[in-house]
Amino acid sequence: MALIAVAVFGGAFRSEPLPFEVHEVSVISAQDYAALSTPRPPAREEPDPEPASVPAPEPEPDPEPEPAPEPVLPEPVVEPAEPEAEQDPAPVVAPEPPAIRPVERVAPEPVQTPSEEAQPDVVEQPEVVLDQGADEPREQQQATAPEAAVDRIVTEAEQTDALAPLQSPRPPRVRPERPRPVATPPEPETPAPAPDTSEAVNAALTEALGGGDPVSDAPSGPPLTSGEKDGLRVAVSRCWNVGSLSSDALNTTVVVAVSLTQDGKPIADSIRMTSSSGGNDGSARDAFGAARRAIIRCGSSGFDLPAEKYGQWREIEMTFNPERMRIK
Amino acid sequence: MIRILTGLLIAAALFPASLMAQDGPLRIEITEGVIEPLPFAVPGFVPDTPEAADTARQLTQVIAADLTGTGLFREIPSSAYISQITDFAAPVQYADWKAVNAQALITGAVGVSGGKLTVRFRVYDVFSGAELGNGLQFAGGIDGWRRMAHKVADAVYSRITGEGGYFDSRVVFVSESGPKNDRRKRLAIMDYDGANVQYLTDSSSIVLAPRFSPTGDRVLYTSYESGFPRIYVLDVGNVKRRVLQQTDGTMSFAPRFAPDGRTVLFSLEQGGNTDLYALEIASGRQTRLTNAPSIETAPSFSPDGKRIVFESDRSGSPQLYVMRASGGEANRISFGQGRYGTPVWSPRGDLIAFTKQNKGRFHIGVMRVDGSEERLLTASFLDEGPTWAPNGRVIMFTRETQGEGGRASLYSVDITGRNLKPVRTPDGSSDPSWSPLQN
C-alpha cells in the first residue's frame, strides 16, 4: 500500500531541494584501494603481541586503523596503581578510599612452625635439569596469614565516609500510601446539615483568628503582600549601618515603632523604641539610634508602598535584630 | 461532617498569620544591614580670637584624623558643605547637613588666653535633629593642644559608638635603627598615633618587651645591660629606672604588671628550665607559679586579676594555657594548627590576642578566653607581639618585612580584621605596649 501510495501521490509532494554544500571527491575501485593498502600487515598471520587477557583484534573490514579501543582494554598496567595508592598518605584526596577491610589485626590462623625438614640439606644432590614443560621452581614460603589480614586496626569511627554506600541499597520502592478515607455509603435518612456547618465553620475560623468581634479595630484594606513587605525590609536594611556600633549594641535587639505619612515618609517625632532585649540601657540607646537613622535616611523620599493599602502600613513596628551582623 | 469540621479547624490553625487580617501595626523584622564608615562633618572649630585660629585649625584636623583612623567614620570634605559654622552658639541647620549625608556633626570653638587653651564642642545626630549628649569643654595648657584634640575625639567616639575611646593614650615601644645585623634598640614612647616620640633609654644595650603599668606611669622592660636579661622598672615621668629582679645565674624576662600594679609576673630561667613567677614589688617576695620541665613564658593577667594566660610548650609545641593567678593546674585553650605565643588578655576581658605561626606565615589573632571562636586578623612574613587599645577594640603589633633590608614597624588592626594600617614612627619600631587612657 505504501508503495502504491508513493507511486500515485509521490509526485504531488515534490518540493524545491534544500541547499547543500558540495565537495569534489575522487572515486576509486575496490582493486585500486586494495593495491593502495597492500603495505598493511596481515592481521591474523602474525602472533598477537598483546597478553592473553587482551581480546584478539577482530578482522576488521574497515581499512582505517582505529586506536580508540586501546584505553578501554584491560591493560596489564593496572598493578602499579596499587602501590601508588599506598604511597599517597592522604586518602581524602585519593580518588578511591584505601581498601582497608575491617578485619582482625592478628590472623585467625597461627603461623605454622617450619618443619625440621626445612633445615639446609647437607647431602650433596646431583644437579638436575628441569624439564621443558615443568613449572618454574617456586621458593618455599612460610604459611602466612590469609589475605584478609591488614597491618592496621581501623575502627568504625575512623572509616571514611567513602566506604559508606551513597544510598541505601534498599530504598523504599514506593511512597507509603496515604490512608484513604473509607467510602461511606450515602445515608438517605440524614437531614441536610448546611446551616449547622456554616455556623461551625464560622466559629472555627473566628476562634482560629483570635476570636472576638469580626469588626475589630484592625487596619482596613487588603494586607501587604510578601513582596511588598520584603521591599520595605530591603529599603530599611540598606540604611541600617551597624559599623560604628559597640559590641554590646550589636547584641541588642530593638523594636522601633514609626508612623508614616500617606506618601510613605516616616514622621520623625513618631519614631520610638517600644522594647529592647539583649543589652543594657546604653546599648539599647545606641542600637535605637542606628535604627532611627536607618528609618529616617532611607525613608526621606518615602518608602515604596502601595497607596491603596495605607491603612495597613500607616503604623509599622520594625524589629532590628543584629544577630547576623555581629562580629564573627 | 465531623471530619469536615476538623479539617477546617486544622486549616484555620495552620493558615499563615501573615495572610490573615492584620491586627495592630505592620510588623517586619530587619536582620541584614550594612557595615560602613559613618559619615560625619567636623567644620573648623571657631576661634574665639584671631590668635586661636591656627590652634583651632590644627585641633580640628587631629579630631578628624582620630575619627577617620578608626575605620568606623568617614569625614565629609569641607568642600561639600552647604553651610558653614561661624558661630558656635548658633542653631544648627540640620537640613544642610542632611543634604550632604552627614550623620554626625561636630562643632566647636577654641579660645587661647594667657597660655591657656579652652576647647568647647557639641555633637549632633543630624538625622534625628538632636544633640548627642551635652556640650563639653576642656581646658589646659596651650602645649597640650594635641591631647585636647584626642580628648574631644574620644568623647565624640564614645557618644556615637557607645564604647570608650582610645585616642588620648600612649604607646611605649622599642625603637630600632641600623642594619639588621647591627641593630640598635632603645625604649621610646609616643602618642597612640605616632606623634610626640620621646626616647626613654639610650641604645647602649639591647632592650626588649616594654610593658605599661595599669596607670601608665611606669614601664617594665627587659635589658641586657648586665650581660644577662634582667627586668627593669622605669618611671615615665622622671625616666629613672631600677632593677626589679636579679638572681645570680638566672635570666628573667617577659614581665607584665598585674591589674593592681603591685605585682609583676615574669619568666625565670634557672638551670635550663623556665617557669612563671610572681613578684610583689613592695616586698620583693617571689612566688613560683608553675613547676614544669617545659618553657612557660609570656604571662598576661585577666582584667580582674584572677586568671593568667601564658605560653607553654608542655604539649610538645608552644600553645596557650589559662590558670588561676595563684598557679595550679592550667587548661590548654589553643588547639588549632601551628604554634601560639605572646597571649594578651583584652582589657574588656572577653578576648585573648595572640601570635600564631602556621605554614610559614605569622598571624595576629583573637580567641575567646576559653579558646573558642579563633579568628586570625593578619597574615604576613612576620607579625607578632599584640597589644590592646584601652577600649579593647583595636590591636597594635609588630610587622617585620623579609630580607636583609627587612624593617620592623608597628601596625594596628580592628578586632574585626578591618582597618589594618601602619603606625608612622621615625625609625623602625617593635614590641609596642599600649597605655590606658590618660587622666
JSON list of N, CA and C in Angstrom, two decimals, chain B residues 65-110:
[
{"chain": "B", "resi": 65, "resn": "ALA", "atom": "N", "xyz": [41.25, 63.32, 62.05]},
{"chain": "B", "resi": 65, "resn": "ALA", "atom": "CA", "xyz": [42.16, 62.19, 61.79]},
{"chain": "B", "resi": 65, "resn": "ALA", "atom": "C", "xyz": [41.93, 61.06, 62.79]},
{"chain": "B", "resi": 66, "resn": "ASP", "atom": "N", "xyz": [41.68, 61.40, 64.03]},
{"chain": "B", "resi": 66, "resn": "ASP", "atom": "CA", "xyz": [41.40, 60.37, 65.03]},
{"chain": "B", "resi": 66, "resn": "ASP", "atom": "C", "xyz": [40.17, 59.55, 64.64]},
{"chain": "B", "resi": 67, "resn": "LEU", "atom": "N", "xyz": [39.11, 60.23, 64.31]},
{"chain": "B", "resi": 67, "resn": "LEU", "atom": "CA", "xyz": [37.86, 59.53, 64.00]},
{"chain": "B", "resi": 67, "resn": "LEU", "atom": "C", "xyz": [37.99, 58.74, 62.70]},
{"chain": "B", "resi": 68, "resn": "THR", "atom": "N", "xyz": [38.57, 59.35, 61.70]},
{"chain": "B", "resi": 68, "resn": "THR", "atom": "CA", "xyz": [38.72, 58.66, 60.41]},
{"chain": "B", "resi": 68, "resn": "THR", "atom": "C", "xyz": [39.64, 57.45, 60.56]},
{"chain": "B", "resi": 69, "resn": "GLY", "atom": "N", "xyz": [40.67, 57.58, 61.41]},
{"chain": "B", "resi": 69, "resn": "GLY", "atom": "CA", "xyz": [41.63, 56.50, 61.56]},
{"chain": "B", "resi": 69, "resn": "GLY", "atom": "C", "xyz": [41.07, 55.24, 62.16]},
{"chain": "B", "resi": 70, "resn": "THR", "atom": "N", "xyz": [39.93, 55.33, 62.79]},
{"chain": "B", "resi": 70, "resn": "THR", "atom": "CA", "xyz": [39.32, 54.13, 63.37]},
{"chain": "B", "resi": 70, "resn": "THR", "atom": "C", "xyz": [38.73, 53.21, 62.32]},
{"chain": "B", "resi": 71, "resn": "GLY", "atom": "N", "xyz": [38.46, 53.77, 61.15]},
{"chain": "B", "resi": 71, "resn": "GLY", "atom": "CA", "xyz": [37.78, 52.98, 60.12]},
{"chain": "B", "resi": 71, "resn": "GLY", "atom": "C", "xyz": [36.28, 52.93, 60.32]},
{"chain": "B", "resi": 72, "resn": "LEU", "atom": "N", "xyz": [35.80, 53.50, 61.42]},
{"chain": "B", "resi": 72, "resn": "LEU", "atom": "CA", "xyz": [34.37, 53.48, 61.70]},
{"chain": "B", "resi": 72, "resn": "LEU", "atom": "C", "xyz": [33.67, 54.74, 61.18]},
{"chain": "B", "resi": 73, "resn": "PHE", "atom": "N", "xyz": [34.46, 55.74, 60.84]},
{"chain": "B", "resi": 73, "resn": "PHE", "atom": "CA", "xyz": [33.88, 57.02, 60.43]},
{"chain": "B", "resi": 73, "resn": "PHE", "atom": "C", "xyz": [34.52, 57.49, 59.13]},
{"chain": "B", "resi": 74, "resn": "ARG", "atom": "N", "xyz": [33.76, 58.27, 58.40]},
{"chain": "B", "resi": 74, "resn": "ARG", "atom": "CA", "xyz": [34.26, 58.85, 57.15]},
{"chain": "B", "resi": 74, "resn": "ARG", "atom": "C", "xyz": [33.97, 60.34, 57.17]},
{"chain": "B", "resi": 75, "resn": "GLU", "atom": "N", "xyz": [35.02, 61.12, 56.98]},
{"chain": "B", "resi": 75, "resn": "GLU", "atom": "CA", "xyz": [34.85, 62.57, 57.03]},
{"chain": "B", "resi": 75, "resn": "GLU", "atom": "C", "xyz": [34.31, 63.09, 55.70]},
{"chain": "B", "resi": 76, "resn": "ILE", "atom": "N", "xyz": [33.31, 63.91, 55.78]},
{"chain": "B", "resi": 76, "resn": "ILE", "atom": "CA", "xyz": [32.79, 64.56, 54.58]},
{"chain": "B", "resi": 76, "resn": "ILE", "atom": "C", "xyz": [33.65, 65.79, 54.31]},
{"chain": "B", "resi": 77, "resn": "PRO", "atom": "N", "xyz": [34.21, 65.91, 53.12]},
{"chain": "B", "resi": 77, "resn": "PRO", "atom": "CA", "xyz": [35.11, 67.03, 52.85]},
{"chain": "B", "resi": 77, "resn": "PRO", "atom": "C", "xyz": [34.38, 68.37, 53.00]},
{"chain": "B", "resi": 78, "resn": "SER", "atom": "N", "xyz": [35.13, 69.35, 53.46]},
{"chain": "B", "resi": 78, "resn": "SER", "atom": "CA", "xyz": [34.51, 70.66, 53.71]},
{"chain": "B", "resi": 78, "resn": "SER", "atom": "C", "xyz": [34.02, 71.30, 52.41]},
{"chain": "B", "resi": 79, "resn": "SER", "atom": "N", "xyz": [34.58, 70.87, 51.29]},
{"chain": "B", "resi": 79, "resn": "SER", "atom": "CA", "xyz": [34.13, 71.44, 50.02]},
{"chain": "B", "resi": 79, "resn": "SER", "atom": "C", "xyz": [32.68, 71.07, 49.71]},
{"chain": "B", "resi": 80, "resn": "ALA", "atom": "N", "xyz": [32.18, 70.04, 50.38]},
{"chain": "B", "resi": 80, "resn": "ALA", "atom": "CA", "xyz": [30.79, 69.63, 50.13]},
{"chain": "B", "resi": 80, "resn": "ALA", "atom": "C", "xyz": [29.80, 70.34, 51.04]},
{"chain": "B", "resi": 81, "resn": "TYR", "atom": "N", "xyz": [30.30, 71.08, 52.00]},
{"chain": "B", "resi": 81, "resn": "TYR", "atom": "CA", "xyz": [29.39, 71.71, 52.95]},
{"chain": "B", "resi": 81, "resn": "TYR", "atom": "C", "xyz": [28.49, 72.74, 52.26]},
{"chain": "B", "resi": 82, "resn": "ILE", "atom": "N", "xyz": [27.25, 72.75, 52.66]},
{"chain": "B", "resi": 82, "resn": "ILE", "atom": "CA", "xyz": [26.32, 73.77, 52.16]},
{"chain": "B", "resi": 82, "resn": "ILE", "atom": "C", "xyz": [26.38, 74.99, 53.05]},
{"chain": "B", "resi": 83, "resn": "SER", "atom": "N", "xyz": [26.43, 74.75, 54.35]},
{"chain": "B", "resi": 83, "resn": "SER", "atom": "CA", "xyz": [26.51, 75.88, 55.28]},
{"chain": "B", "resi": 83, "resn": "SER", "atom": "C", "xyz": [27.79, 75.76, 56.10]},
{"chain": "B", "resi": 84, "resn": "GLN", "atom": "N", "xyz": [28.22, 76.84, 56.64]},
{"chain": "B", "resi": 84, "resn": "GLN", "atom": "CA", "xyz": [29.42, 76.88, 57.47]},
{"chain": "B", "resi": 84, "resn": "GLN", "atom": "C", "xyz": [29.04, 77.21, 58.90]},
{"chain": "B", "resi": 85, "resn": "ILE", "atom": "N", "xyz": [29.90, 76.79, 59.81]},
{"chain": "B", "resi": 85, "resn": "ILE", "atom": "CA", "xyz": [29.69, 77.13, 61.22]},
{"chain": "B", "resi": 85, "resn": "ILE", "atom": "C", "xyz": [30.59, 78.32, 61.55]},
{"chain": "B", "resi": 86, "resn": "THR", "atom": "N", "xyz": [29.98, 79.43, 61.72]},
{"chain": "B", "resi": 86, "resn": "THR", "atom": "CA", "xyz": [30.76, 80.63, 62.08]},
{"chain": "B", "resi": 86, "resn": "THR", "atom": "C", "xyz": [30.47, 81.08, 63.50]},
{"chain": "B", "resi": 87, "resn": "ASP", "atom": "N", "xyz": [29.44, 80.53, 64.05]},
{"chain": "B", "resi": 87, "resn": "ASP", "atom": "CA", "xyz": [29.08, 80.90, 65.42]},
{"chain": "B", "resi": 87, "resn": "ASP", "atom": "C", "xyz": [28.75, 79.62, 66.17]},
{"chain": "B", "resi": 88, "resn": "PHE", "atom": "N", "xyz": [29.55, 79.32, 67.19]},
{"chain": "B", "resi": 88, "resn": "PHE", "atom": "CA", "xyz": [29.37, 78.07, 67.92]},
{"chain": "B", "resi": 88, "resn": "PHE", "atom": "C", "xyz": [27.99, 78.00, 68.59]},
{"chain": "B", "resi": 89, "resn": "ALA", "atom": "N", "xyz": [27.44, 79.13, 68.95]},
{"chain": "B", "resi": 89, "resn": "ALA", "atom": "CA", "xyz": [26.17, 79.16, 69.68]},
{"chain": "B", "resi": 89, "resn": "ALA", "atom": "C", "xyz": [24.96, 79.19, 68.74]},
{"chain": "B", "resi": 90, "resn": "ALA", "atom": "N", "xyz": [25.19, 79.37, 67.46]},
{"chain": "B", "resi": 90, "resn": "ALA", "atom": "CA", "xyz": [24.06, 79.48, 66.53]},
{"chain": "B", "resi": 90, "resn": "ALA", "atom": "C", "xyz": [23.40, 78.11, 66.35]},
{"chain": "B", "resi": 91, "resn": "PRO", "atom": "N", "xyz": [22.08, 78.11, 66.10]},
{"chain": "B", "resi": 91, "resn": "PRO", "atom": "CA", "xyz": [21.40, 76.83, 65.89]},
{"chain": "B", "resi": 91, "resn": "PRO", "atom": "C", "xyz": [21.89, 76.14, 64.62]},
{"chain": "B", "resi": 92, "resn": "VAL", "atom": "N", "xyz": [21.86, 74.82, 64.65]},
{"chain": "B", "resi": 92, "resn": "VAL", "atom": "CA", "xyz": [22.37, 74.02, 63.53]},
{"chain": "B", "resi": 92, "resn": "VAL", "atom": "C", "xyz": [21.29, 73.90, 62.45]},
{"chain": "B", "resi": 93, "resn": "GLN", "atom": "N", "xyz": [21.68, 74.10, 61.23]},
{"chain": "B", "resi": 93, "resn": "GLN", "atom": "CA", "xyz": [20.76, 73.91, 60.10]},
{"chain": "B", "resi": 93, "resn": "GLN", "atom": "C", "xyz": [20.83, 72.44, 59.67]},
{"chain": "B", "resi": 94, "resn": "TYR", "atom": "N", "xyz": [20.00, 71.63, 60.28]},
{"chain": "B", "resi": 94, "resn": "TYR", "atom": "CA", "xyz": [20.08, 70.18, 60.03]},
{"chain": "B", "resi": 94, "resn": "TYR", "atom": "C", "xyz": [19.87, 69.83, 58.57]},
{"chain": "B", "resi": 95, "resn": "ALA", "atom": "N", "xyz": [19.00, 70.56, 57.90]},
{"chain": "B", "resi": 95, "resn": "ALA", "atom": "CA", "xyz": [18.70, 70.23, 56.50]},
{"chain": "B", "resi": 95, "resn": "ALA", "atom": "C", "xyz": [19.95, 70.32, 55.64]},
{"chain": "B", "resi": 96, "resn": "ASP", "atom": "N", "xyz": [20.78, 71.32, 55.93]},
{"chain": "B", "resi": 96, "resn": "ASP", "atom": "CA", "xyz": [22.01, 71.48, 55.14]},
{"chain": "B", "resi": 96, "resn": "ASP", "atom": "C", "xyz": [22.95, 70.30, 55.34]},
{"chain": "B", "resi": 97, "resn": "TRP", "atom": "N", "xyz": [22.98, 69.78, 56.55]},
{"chain": "B", "resi": 97, "resn": "TRP", "atom": "CA", "xyz": [23.89, 68.67, 56.82]},
{"chain": "B", "resi": 97, "resn": "TRP", "atom": "C", "xyz": [23.30, 67.35, 56.38]},
{"chain": "B", "resi": 98, "resn": "LYS", "atom": "N", "xyz": [21.98, 67.27, 56.43]},
{"chain": "B", "resi": 98, "resn": "LYS", "atom": "CA", "xyz": [21.33, 66.07, 55.87]},
{"chain": "B", "resi": 98, "resn": "LYS", "atom": "C", "xyz": [21.59, 65.99, 54.38]},
{"chain": "B", "resi": 99, "resn": "ALA", "atom": "N", "xyz": [21.58, 67.13, 53.74]},
{"chain": "B", "resi": 99, "resn": "ALA", "atom": "CA", "xyz": [21.74, 67.15, 52.29]},
{"chain": "B", "resi": 99, "resn": "ALA", "atom": "C", "xyz": [23.09, 66.60, 51.85]},
{"chain": "B", "resi": 100, "resn": "VAL", "atom": "N", "xyz": [24.09, 66.74, 52.70]},
{"chain": "B", "resi": 100, "resn": "VAL", "atom": "CA", "xyz": [25.41, 66.19, 52.34]},
{"chain": "B", "resi": 100, "resn": "VAL", "atom": "C", "xyz": [25.63, 64.84, 53.03]},
{"chain": "B", "resi": 101, "resn": "ASN", "atom": "N", "xyz": [24.56, 64.29, 53.59]},
{"chain": "B", "resi": 101, "resn": "ASN", "atom": "CA", "xyz": [24.57, 62.95, 54.19]},
{"chain": "B", "resi": 101, "resn": "ASN", "atom": "C", "xyz": [25.49, 62.86, 55.41]},
{"chain": "B", "resi": 102, "resn": "ALA", "atom": "N", "xyz": [25.63, 63.97, 56.11]},
{"chain": "B", "resi": 102, "resn": "ALA", "atom": "CA", "xyz": [26.40, 63.94, 57.36]},
{"chain": "B", "resi": 102, "resn": "ALA", "atom": "C", "xyz": [25.50, 63.38, 58.45]},
{"chain": "B", "resi": 103, "resn": "GLN", "atom": "N", "xyz": [25.85, 62.22, 58.96]},
{"chain": "B", "resi": 103, "resn": "GLN", "atom": "CA", "xyz": [25.01, 61.63, 60.00]},
{"chain": "B", "resi": 103, "resn": "GLN", "atom": "C", "xyz": [25.38, 62.12, 61.38]},
{"chain": "B", "resi": 104, "resn": "ALA", "atom": "N", "xyz": [26.62, 62.57, 61.52]},
{"chain": "B", "resi": 104, "resn": "ALA", "atom": "CA", "xyz": [27.05, 63.19, 62.78]},
{"chain": "B", "resi": 104, "resn": "ALA", "atom": "C", "xyz": [27.72, 64.51, 62.44]},
{"chain": "B", "resi": 105, "resn": "LEU", "atom": "N", "xyz": [27.49, 65.49, 63.27]},
{"chain": "B", "resi": 105, "resn": "LEU", "atom": "CA", "xyz": [28.08, 66.82, 63.08]},
{"chain": "B", "resi": 105, "resn": "LEU", "atom": "C", "xyz": [28.77, 67.22, 64.38]},
{"chain": "B", "resi": 106, "resn": "ILE", "atom": "N", "xyz": [30.01, 67.67, 64.24]},
{"chain": "B", "resi": 106, "resn": "ILE", "atom": "CA", "xyz": [30.77, 68.10, 65.41]},
{"chain": "B", "resi": 106, "resn": "ILE", "atom": "C", "xyz": [31.11, 69.57, 65.22]},
{"chain": "B", "resi": 107, "resn": "THR", "atom": "N", "xyz": [30.69, 70.37, 66.14]},
{"chain": "B", "resi": 107, "resn": "THR", "atom": "CA", "xyz": [31.02, 71.79, 66.10]},
{"chain": "B", "resi": 107, "resn": "THR", "atom": "C", "xyz": [31.80, 72.14, 67.35]},
{"chain": "B", "resi": 108, "resn": "GLY", "atom": "N", "xyz": [32.62, 73.16, 67.25]},
{"chain": "B", "resi": 108, "resn": "GLY", "atom": "CA", "xyz": [33.42, 73.54, 68.40]},
{"chain": "B", "resi": 108, "resn": "GLY", "atom": "C", "xyz": [33.96, 74.94, 68.31]},
{"chain": "B", "resi": 109, "resn": "ALA", "atom": "N", "xyz": [34.52, 75.38, 69.42]},
{"chain": "B", "resi": 109, "resn": "ALA", "atom": "CA", "xyz": [35.14, 76.70, 69.48]},
{"chain": "B", "resi": 109, "resn": "ALA", "atom": "C", "xyz": [36.41, 76.59, 70.31]},
{"chain": "B", "resi": 110, "resn": "VAL", "atom": "N", "xyz": [37.40, 77.40, 69.96]},
{"chain": "B", "resi": 110, "resn": "VAL", "atom": "CA", "xyz": [38.70, 77.34, 70.63]},
{"chain": "B", "resi": 110, "resn": "VAL", "atom": "C", "xyz": [39.05, 78.74, 71.11]}
]
